[in-house]
Short mmCIF file of C-alpha atoms and ligand atoms in Angstrom, two decimals:
data_model
loop_
_atom_site.label_atom_id
_atom_site.label_comp_id
_atom_site.label_asym_id
_atom_site.label_seq_id
_atom_site.Cartn_x
_atom_site.Cartn_y
_atom_site.Cartn_z
CA MET J 1 14.54 30.75 -42.51
CA LYS J 2 15.39 30.52 -46.19
CA ILE J 3 18.72 31.92 -47.32
CA SER J 4 19.31 32.63 -50.97
CA THR J 5 21.85 35.49 -50.92
CA ILE J 6 24.71 35.96 -48.48
CA THR J 7 26.45 39.34 -48.17
CA PHE J 8 29.94 39.81 -46.81
CA ILE J 9 30.50 43.36 -45.55
CA ILE J 10 34.21 44.15 -45.65
CA PRO J 11 35.46 47.56 -44.45
CA CYS J 12 38.90 48.39 -45.81
CA PHE J 13 41.23 51.16 -44.79
CA ASN J 14 44.61 50.96 -46.53
CA GLU J 15 44.39 47.20 -46.93
CA SER J 16 46.11 46.84 -50.32
CA GLU J 17 48.47 44.22 -48.91
CA THR J 18 45.72 41.96 -47.61
CA LEU J 19 42.97 42.39 -50.21
CA PRO J 20 44.22 39.97 -52.92
CA GLU J 21 44.52 37.17 -50.34
CA MET J 22 41.17 38.11 -48.78
CA TYR J 23 39.47 37.93 -52.16
CA LYS J 24 41.13 34.59 -52.91
CA ARG J 25 39.98 33.13 -49.58
CA LEU J 26 36.44 34.44 -50.07
CA SER J 27 36.21 33.12 -53.62
CA SER J 28 37.46 29.65 -52.83
CA LEU J 29 35.17 29.46 -49.82
CA THR J 30 32.06 30.58 -51.66
CA ASP J 31 32.76 28.21 -54.56
CA LYS J 32 31.93 25.42 -52.12
CA PHE J 33 28.50 26.85 -51.34
CA THR J 34 26.78 26.42 -54.66
CA ASN J 35 23.27 26.74 -53.17
CA PHE J 36 23.69 30.39 -52.38
CA GLN J 37 24.34 33.59 -54.25
CA PHE J 38 27.07 35.79 -52.85
CA GLU J 39 27.78 39.47 -52.65
CA PHE J 40 31.13 40.85 -51.46
CA LEU J 41 30.45 44.40 -50.36
CA PHE J 42 33.75 46.22 -49.95
CA ILE J 43 33.67 49.62 -48.27
CA ASN J 44 36.81 51.56 -49.05
CA ASP J 45 37.02 53.89 -46.08
CA GLY J 46 39.00 56.69 -47.75
CA SER J 47 42.17 54.67 -48.22
CA SER J 48 45.25 56.48 -49.47
CA ASP J 49 47.08 53.40 -50.81
CA SER J 50 46.08 51.34 -53.85
CA THR J 51 42.99 49.80 -52.19
CA GLU J 52 40.72 51.65 -54.63
CA GLU J 53 42.41 50.31 -57.78
CA ILE J 54 42.57 46.79 -56.43
CA LEU J 55 38.86 46.83 -55.62
CA LYS J 56 38.00 48.28 -59.03
CA ASN J 57 39.89 45.45 -60.68
CA PHE J 58 38.04 42.84 -58.65
CA ALA J 59 34.73 44.47 -59.54
CA LYS J 60 35.54 44.51 -63.25
CA SER J 61 35.96 40.76 -63.49
CA ASP J 62 33.56 39.64 -60.78
CA LYS J 63 30.00 40.96 -60.53
CA ARG J 64 29.68 39.65 -56.99
CA VAL J 65 32.18 42.31 -55.92
CA ARG J 66 30.39 45.54 -55.10
CA CYS J 67 32.31 48.57 -53.93
CA LEU J 68 31.59 51.82 -52.17
CA HIS J 69 34.41 54.33 -52.00
CA PHE J 70 34.11 56.95 -49.28
CA ALA J 71 35.38 60.42 -50.11
CA LYS J 72 37.27 60.45 -46.81
CA ASN J 73 38.05 58.23 -43.87
CA HIS J 74 34.95 57.92 -41.69
CA GLY J 75 36.10 55.09 -39.44
CA HIS J 76 35.45 51.40 -39.19
CA GLN J 77 32.01 51.66 -37.53
CA ILE J 78 30.64 54.03 -40.16
CA ALA J 79 32.09 51.86 -42.92
CA LEU J 80 30.22 48.91 -41.44
CA SER J 81 27.07 51.03 -41.25
CA ALA J 82 27.34 51.84 -44.94
CA GLY J 83 27.67 48.11 -45.55
CA ILE J 84 24.49 47.58 -43.55
CA ASP J 85 22.73 50.22 -45.68
CA PHE J 86 23.72 48.61 -48.97
CA ALA J 87 23.64 44.89 -48.18
CA ASN J 88 21.10 42.86 -50.14
CA GLY J 89 21.54 39.46 -48.56
CA ASP J 90 19.25 37.34 -46.44
CA LEU J 91 22.24 36.59 -44.28
CA ILE J 92 24.90 39.24 -43.72
CA VAL J 93 28.42 38.59 -42.45
CA ALA J 94 30.51 41.54 -41.27
CA ILE J 95 34.18 40.67 -41.45
CA ASP J 96 37.55 42.47 -41.24
CA ALA J 97 39.66 42.74 -44.36
CA ASP J 98 42.89 41.63 -42.72
CA LEU J 99 41.99 37.92 -42.47
CA GLN J 100 42.08 37.97 -38.69
CA ASP J 101 38.54 36.68 -38.91
CA PRO J 102 38.39 33.41 -40.85
CA PRO J 103 35.64 33.58 -43.52
CA GLU J 104 35.45 29.77 -43.24
CA LEU J 105 33.34 30.24 -40.11
CA LEU J 106 30.47 30.86 -42.54
CA LYS J 107 29.52 27.17 -42.45
CA GLU J 108 28.87 27.28 -38.68
CA MET J 109 27.05 30.58 -39.03
CA ILE J 110 24.68 29.17 -41.62
CA ASP J 111 24.02 26.15 -39.38
CA LYS J 112 23.12 28.50 -36.53
CA VAL J 113 20.70 30.42 -38.74
CA TYR J 114 19.00 27.13 -39.64
CA GLU J 115 18.77 26.40 -35.92
CA GLY J 116 16.73 29.61 -35.63
CA TYR J 117 19.28 32.21 -34.52
CA ASP J 118 19.27 35.72 -35.97
CA VAL J 119 22.50 37.18 -34.60
CA ILE J 120 25.60 35.02 -34.44
CA HIS J 121 28.51 36.65 -32.64
CA ALA J 122 31.96 35.23 -33.32
CA GLN J 123 33.99 35.20 -30.12
CA ARG J 124 37.79 35.03 -30.10
CA ARG J 125 39.08 32.03 -28.25
CA ASN J 126 42.61 33.40 -28.46
CA ARG J 127 44.30 36.34 -30.10
CA SER J 128 47.51 35.14 -31.62
CA GLY J 129 50.15 37.46 -33.00
CA GLU J 130 48.84 40.56 -31.27
CA THR J 131 51.23 42.80 -29.37
CA TRP J 132 51.11 42.92 -25.56
CA PHE J 133 50.05 46.55 -25.94
CA LYS J 134 47.05 45.63 -28.10
CA LEU J 135 46.08 42.84 -25.68
CA PHE J 136 46.49 45.15 -22.70
CA THR J 137 44.44 47.96 -24.24
CA ALA J 138 41.76 45.45 -25.28
CA LYS J 139 41.58 44.12 -21.68
CA LEU J 140 41.41 47.68 -20.35
CA PHE J 141 38.69 48.45 -22.89
CA TYR J 142 36.42 45.61 -21.74
CA TRP J 143 37.10 46.38 -18.06
CA PHE J 144 36.19 50.02 -18.62
CA ILE J 145 32.99 49.21 -20.48
CA LYS J 146 31.87 46.59 -17.94
CA ARG J 147 32.27 49.16 -15.20
CA PHE J 148 30.78 52.19 -16.87
CA SER J 149 28.31 51.16 -19.54
CA THR J 150 24.84 49.80 -18.90
CA GLN J 151 24.76 47.89 -22.16
CA GLU J 152 25.61 44.24 -21.79
CA LEU J 153 28.55 43.25 -23.95
CA ILE J 154 29.89 39.92 -25.03
CA GLU J 155 33.53 39.82 -24.08
CA ASN J 156 36.09 39.25 -26.82
CA CYS J 157 33.58 39.75 -29.60
CA GLY J 158 34.62 42.29 -32.15
CA ASP J 159 32.64 43.13 -35.25
CA PHE J 160 32.84 39.69 -36.82
CA ARG J 161 29.25 38.53 -36.77
CA ALA J 162 26.46 37.22 -38.94
CA PHE J 163 22.88 38.43 -38.83
CA THR J 164 19.69 37.88 -40.74
CA ARG J 165 17.68 40.25 -42.87
CA PRO J 166 15.20 41.30 -40.11
CA VAL J 167 18.12 42.34 -37.90
CA LEU J 168 19.60 44.24 -40.85
CA GLU J 169 16.36 46.19 -41.22
CA VAL J 170 16.51 47.16 -37.55
CA ALA J 171 20.21 48.05 -37.70
CA ARG J 172 19.53 50.45 -40.57
CA ARG J 173 17.24 52.54 -38.40
CA PHE J 174 19.93 53.31 -35.83
CA ARG J 175 21.50 56.48 -37.20
CA GLU J 176 23.69 57.70 -34.33
CA ARG J 177 26.96 59.24 -35.44
CA HIS J 178 29.15 57.72 -32.78
CA LYS J 179 28.54 54.08 -33.37
CA PHE J 180 29.40 51.22 -31.11
CA LEU J 181 27.94 48.41 -33.15
CA ARG J 182 28.94 45.52 -30.92
CA GLY J 183 26.76 47.09 -28.22
CA ASN J 184 23.96 47.86 -30.66
CA PHE J 185 23.72 44.30 -31.90
CA VAL J 186 23.19 42.99 -28.36
CA LEU J 187 20.56 45.68 -27.91
CA TYR J 188 18.58 44.66 -31.01
CA GLY J 189 17.39 41.46 -29.40
CA PHE J 190 16.13 38.59 -31.59
CA ARG J 191 17.65 35.18 -30.90
CA GLN J 192 21.38 35.53 -30.41
CA CYS J 193 24.19 33.06 -29.94
CA VAL J 194 27.98 32.97 -29.73
CA ILE J 195 30.35 30.75 -31.65
CA GLN J 196 34.05 30.58 -30.92
CA TYR J 197 37.03 30.84 -33.22
CA ASP J 198 40.78 31.25 -33.05
CA ARG J 199 41.81 34.72 -34.08
CA ASP J 200 44.73 34.69 -36.48
CA SER J 201 47.28 37.41 -36.68
CA ARG J 202 46.92 40.06 -39.31
CA PHE J 203 47.76 38.69 -42.79
CA ALA J 204 49.75 41.83 -43.67
CA GLY J 205 49.99 45.49 -42.77
CA THR J 206 49.52 47.05 -39.35
CA THR J 207 46.51 47.69 -37.15
CA LYS J 208 44.29 50.56 -38.21
CA TYR J 209 43.14 50.99 -34.62
CA PRO J 210 45.88 52.93 -32.90
CA PHE J 211 45.58 53.85 -29.21
CA LYS J 212 43.86 57.17 -29.95
CA LYS J 213 41.09 55.48 -31.94
CA MET J 214 40.68 52.86 -29.20
CA VAL J 215 40.17 55.56 -26.57
CA ARG J 216 37.57 57.27 -28.76
CA PHE J 217 35.85 53.94 -29.31
CA ALA J 218 35.74 53.18 -25.56
CA THR J 219 34.26 56.61 -24.87
CA ASP J 220 31.55 55.95 -27.46
CA ALA J 221 30.84 52.64 -25.77
CA VAL J 222 30.19 54.30 -22.43
CA ILE J 223 28.44 57.48 -23.52
CA ASN J 224 26.21 55.79 -26.10
CA PHE J 225 24.79 53.33 -23.65
CA SER J 226 24.74 55.11 -20.37
CA THR J 227 24.09 58.35 -18.56
CA LEU J 228 26.08 56.95 -15.65
CA PRO J 229 28.88 59.56 -15.94
CA ILE J 230 26.28 62.31 -15.55
CA ARG J 231 24.76 60.53 -12.56
CA ILE J 232 28.22 60.18 -10.99
CA VAL J 233 28.74 63.90 -11.45
CA ILE J 234 25.43 64.68 -9.78
CA PHE J 235 26.31 62.39 -6.88
CA ILE J 236 29.77 63.96 -6.42
CA SER J 237 28.36 67.49 -6.60
CA PHE J 238 25.71 66.63 -4.01
CA LEU J 239 28.32 65.12 -1.69
CA LEU J 240 30.50 68.20 -2.03
CA LEU J 241 27.57 70.50 -1.41
CA MET J 242 26.89 68.68 1.87
CA LEU J 243 30.56 68.89 2.85
CA SER J 244 30.78 72.58 2.12
CA PHE J 245 27.60 73.16 4.12
CA VAL J 246 29.15 71.39 7.13
CA TYR J 247 32.28 73.47 6.65
CA LEU J 248 30.22 76.64 6.57
CA ILE J 249 28.47 75.80 9.83
CA ARG J 250 31.81 74.95 11.44
CA SER J 251 33.30 78.29 10.39
CA LEU J 252 30.27 80.21 11.67
CA ILE J 253 30.39 78.46 15.07
CA LEU J 254 34.12 79.08 15.34
CA HIS J 255 33.62 82.71 14.51
CA PHE J 256 30.54 83.60 16.56
CA VAL J 257 30.71 81.18 19.49
CA PHE J 258 34.39 80.63 20.09
CA HIS J 259 35.66 83.88 18.58
CA VAL J 260 38.72 82.23 17.15
CA THR J 261 40.13 83.70 14.04
CA ILE J 262 40.55 81.03 11.51
CA PRO J 263 43.97 80.99 9.97
CA GLY J 264 42.02 80.02 6.88
CA TRP J 265 44.35 80.71 4.06
CA THR J 266 45.48 77.13 3.47
CA SER J 267 42.04 75.63 3.70
CA LEU J 268 40.73 78.34 1.41
CA ILE J 269 43.26 77.55 -1.24
CA VAL J 270 42.66 73.84 -0.88
CA LEU J 271 38.94 74.33 -1.25
CA ILE J 272 39.21 76.64 -4.20
CA THR J 273 41.44 74.24 -6.06
CA LEU J 274 39.31 71.26 -5.22
CA PHE J 275 36.09 72.90 -6.28
CA ALA J 276 37.50 74.51 -9.37
CA SER J 277 38.89 71.23 -10.63
CA LEU J 278 35.72 69.36 -9.78
CA GLN J 279 33.65 71.93 -11.59
CA LEU J 280 35.80 71.57 -14.64
CA PHE J 281 35.48 67.81 -14.45
CA CYS J 282 31.70 68.05 -14.25
CA PHE J 283 31.56 70.46 -17.15
CA ALA J 284 33.72 68.17 -19.23
CA ILE J 285 31.40 65.21 -18.70
CA ILE J 286 28.25 67.19 -19.34
CA GLY J 287 30.00 68.76 -22.32
CA ALA J 288 30.64 65.31 -23.78
CA TYR J 289 26.89 64.65 -23.88
CA VAL J 290 25.99 68.14 -25.07
CA GLY J 291 28.58 67.82 -27.85
CA ARG J 292 26.89 64.65 -29.02
CA ILE J 293 23.48 66.30 -29.00
CA TYR J 294 24.94 69.11 -31.06
CA GLU J 295 26.46 66.74 -33.59
CA GLN J 296 23.24 64.78 -33.82
CA VAL J 297 21.07 67.86 -34.43
CA GLN J 298 23.46 69.08 -37.09
CA ASN J 299 22.18 66.06 -38.94
CA ARG J 300 25.15 65.78 -41.25
CA PRO J 301 25.35 62.69 -43.41
CA LEU J 302 27.04 59.78 -41.72
CA TYR J 303 29.19 59.27 -44.81
CA TRP J 304 29.45 60.32 -48.40
CA ILE J 305 30.49 58.25 -51.32
CA LYS J 306 32.62 59.37 -54.23
CA ASP J 307 32.39 56.29 -56.38
CA VAL J 308 30.72 52.91 -56.61
CA GLN J 309 31.08 49.72 -58.64
CA ASN J 310 28.39 47.14 -59.32
CA ILE J 311 25.89 48.97 -57.15
CA SER J 312 22.56 49.22 -58.90
CA LEU J 313 20.20 52.18 -58.76
CA ASP J 314 17.76 50.21 -56.64
CA ASP J 315 20.31 49.78 -53.89
CA ALA J 316 20.15 53.47 -53.14
CA SER J 317 16.56 52.94 -52.05
CA ALA J 318 17.90 51.05 -49.10
CA ILE J 319 19.05 54.26 -47.51
CA SER J 320 16.18 56.47 -48.57
CA PRO J 321 14.22 56.17 -45.32
CA CYS J 322 16.98 58.00 -43.56
CA ILE J 323 17.88 60.43 -46.35
CA GLN J 324 21.15 61.14 -44.63
CA GLU J 325 23.75 59.62 -46.83
CA ILE J 326 25.02 61.15 -50.03
CA ILE J 327 26.14 59.33 -53.08
CA ILE J 328 28.16 61.67 -55.21
CA SER J 329 28.16 59.62 -58.34
CA ARG J 330 26.48 61.16 -61.34
CA ASN J 331 24.60 58.08 -62.46
CA ILE J 332 22.94 57.35 -59.16
CA VAL J 333 22.47 60.74 -57.62
CA ASN J 334 19.45 61.33 -59.86
CA SER J 335 17.83 58.13 -58.83
CA LYS J 336 18.39 59.05 -55.21
CA CYS J 337 16.70 62.40 -55.76
CA ASN J 338 13.71 60.66 -57.26
CA ILE J 339 13.45 58.45 -54.25
CA VAL J 340 13.65 61.43 -51.95
CA ASN J 341 10.98 63.26 -53.96
CA GLU J 342 8.74 60.26 -54.03
CA GLU J 343 8.95 60.04 -50.30
CA SER J 344 8.28 63.65 -49.68
CA THR J 345 5.18 63.59 -51.83
CA LYS J 346 3.74 60.57 -50.03
N1 UDP N 401 39.09 49.94 -40.80
C1 UDP N 401 38.31 50.88 -41.50
N2 UDP N 401 38.45 52.20 -41.18
C2 UDP N 401 39.27 52.64 -40.19
C3 UDP N 401 40.02 51.68 -39.47
C4 UDP N 401 39.90 50.33 -39.79
O1 UDP N 401 37.56 50.53 -42.39
O2 UDP N 401 39.34 53.86 -39.96
C5 UDP N 401 38.97 48.51 -41.16
C6 UDP N 401 40.28 47.80 -41.45
O3 UDP N 401 40.66 47.93 -42.80
C7 UDP N 401 39.94 46.37 -41.07
C8 UDP N 401 38.95 46.52 -39.95
O4 UDP N 401 38.43 47.85 -40.04
O5 UDP N 401 39.31 45.68 -42.12
C9 UDP N 401 39.55 46.31 -38.58
O6 UDP N 401 40.70 47.12 -38.43
P1 UDP N 401 42.07 46.55 -37.83
O7 UDP N 401 42.31 45.18 -38.32
O8 UDP N 401 43.13 47.54 -38.10
O9 UDP N 401 41.70 46.52 -36.28
P2 UDP N 401 42.26 45.49 -35.19
O10 UDP N 401 42.02 44.12 -35.73
O11 UDP N 401 43.72 45.81 -35.06
O12 UDP N 401 41.46 45.81 -33.97
MG1 MG N 402 42.62 43.43 -37.53
#
């Protein structure tokens, strides 16, 4: 495969402390690869610190820096998806902004592409500088997914990965709201491989994945790739139905054959509580799926953008097949409308 342009997709949420260093590392790295053109696609995920100004300054002096600014925080996975929509490269590298993922791994990634691979997952050999809580929740996360999700996952692989243009085209077509990209990329197929790296600690700032977000992420991982929870519910309900049937027969025999009055009260209460709580549990699981269906049929845009830098009008065409995303920037909204109209008249 021939590579002429390489895109780095960098989601940023309140990363003002790490961005100058990140940019420096990226620039000095890419200076060594004179055969390729580069594009640094920063997605500002509704940051409230000075991330926006910093990115604008980079973009002013360096045309390789291209920025999308979300109007609000949409989350890391959606930020990455926007990156996927707007990337122009033949090889795309998704990387965190906090320098936990060394951009220098690019060399190995390129080698793997030349060997014929299309998806190159970067796997953490170790995770230095992370709190025991983060390590524990990460372990719990992988345990949970292994147990409950049907989608195969590569352990200790986050969202640091490289992929080729054909994979990008496929990734763009997956428009689910609750994304779990590390599962999706395994699902896409093509030729995949894993390379290992040592994960550094965060260059500055704190994690933007607090426990609450991790729990939400793990739920997405299970529900997106499996109907197992629903099947478990069906199994439990069936089992309980059988048990209650046996209990019914027992009560009838006791009443009509042996004429013993059943003291009953305790067992009644126990049964009512058991069944009521189980019913609630079943409803909650089914509700989780129904909720997703509801959100999906609402068909809201995955994200909306309040400002861009160094993004040309043509780039908007990348997202036109899905017509879901909104760019609220006066100079490109017209072009987007044209694209939409063109499509609808086809
Ligand atoms: N991030 C984002 N939106 C969010 C949360 C995180 O764009 O709502 C970005 C963040 O700026 C970073 C990357 O996603 O570049 C990974 O986040 P973080 O380093 O906080 O996660 P961790 O490494 O602790 O799992
Ligand atoms: Mg990090």
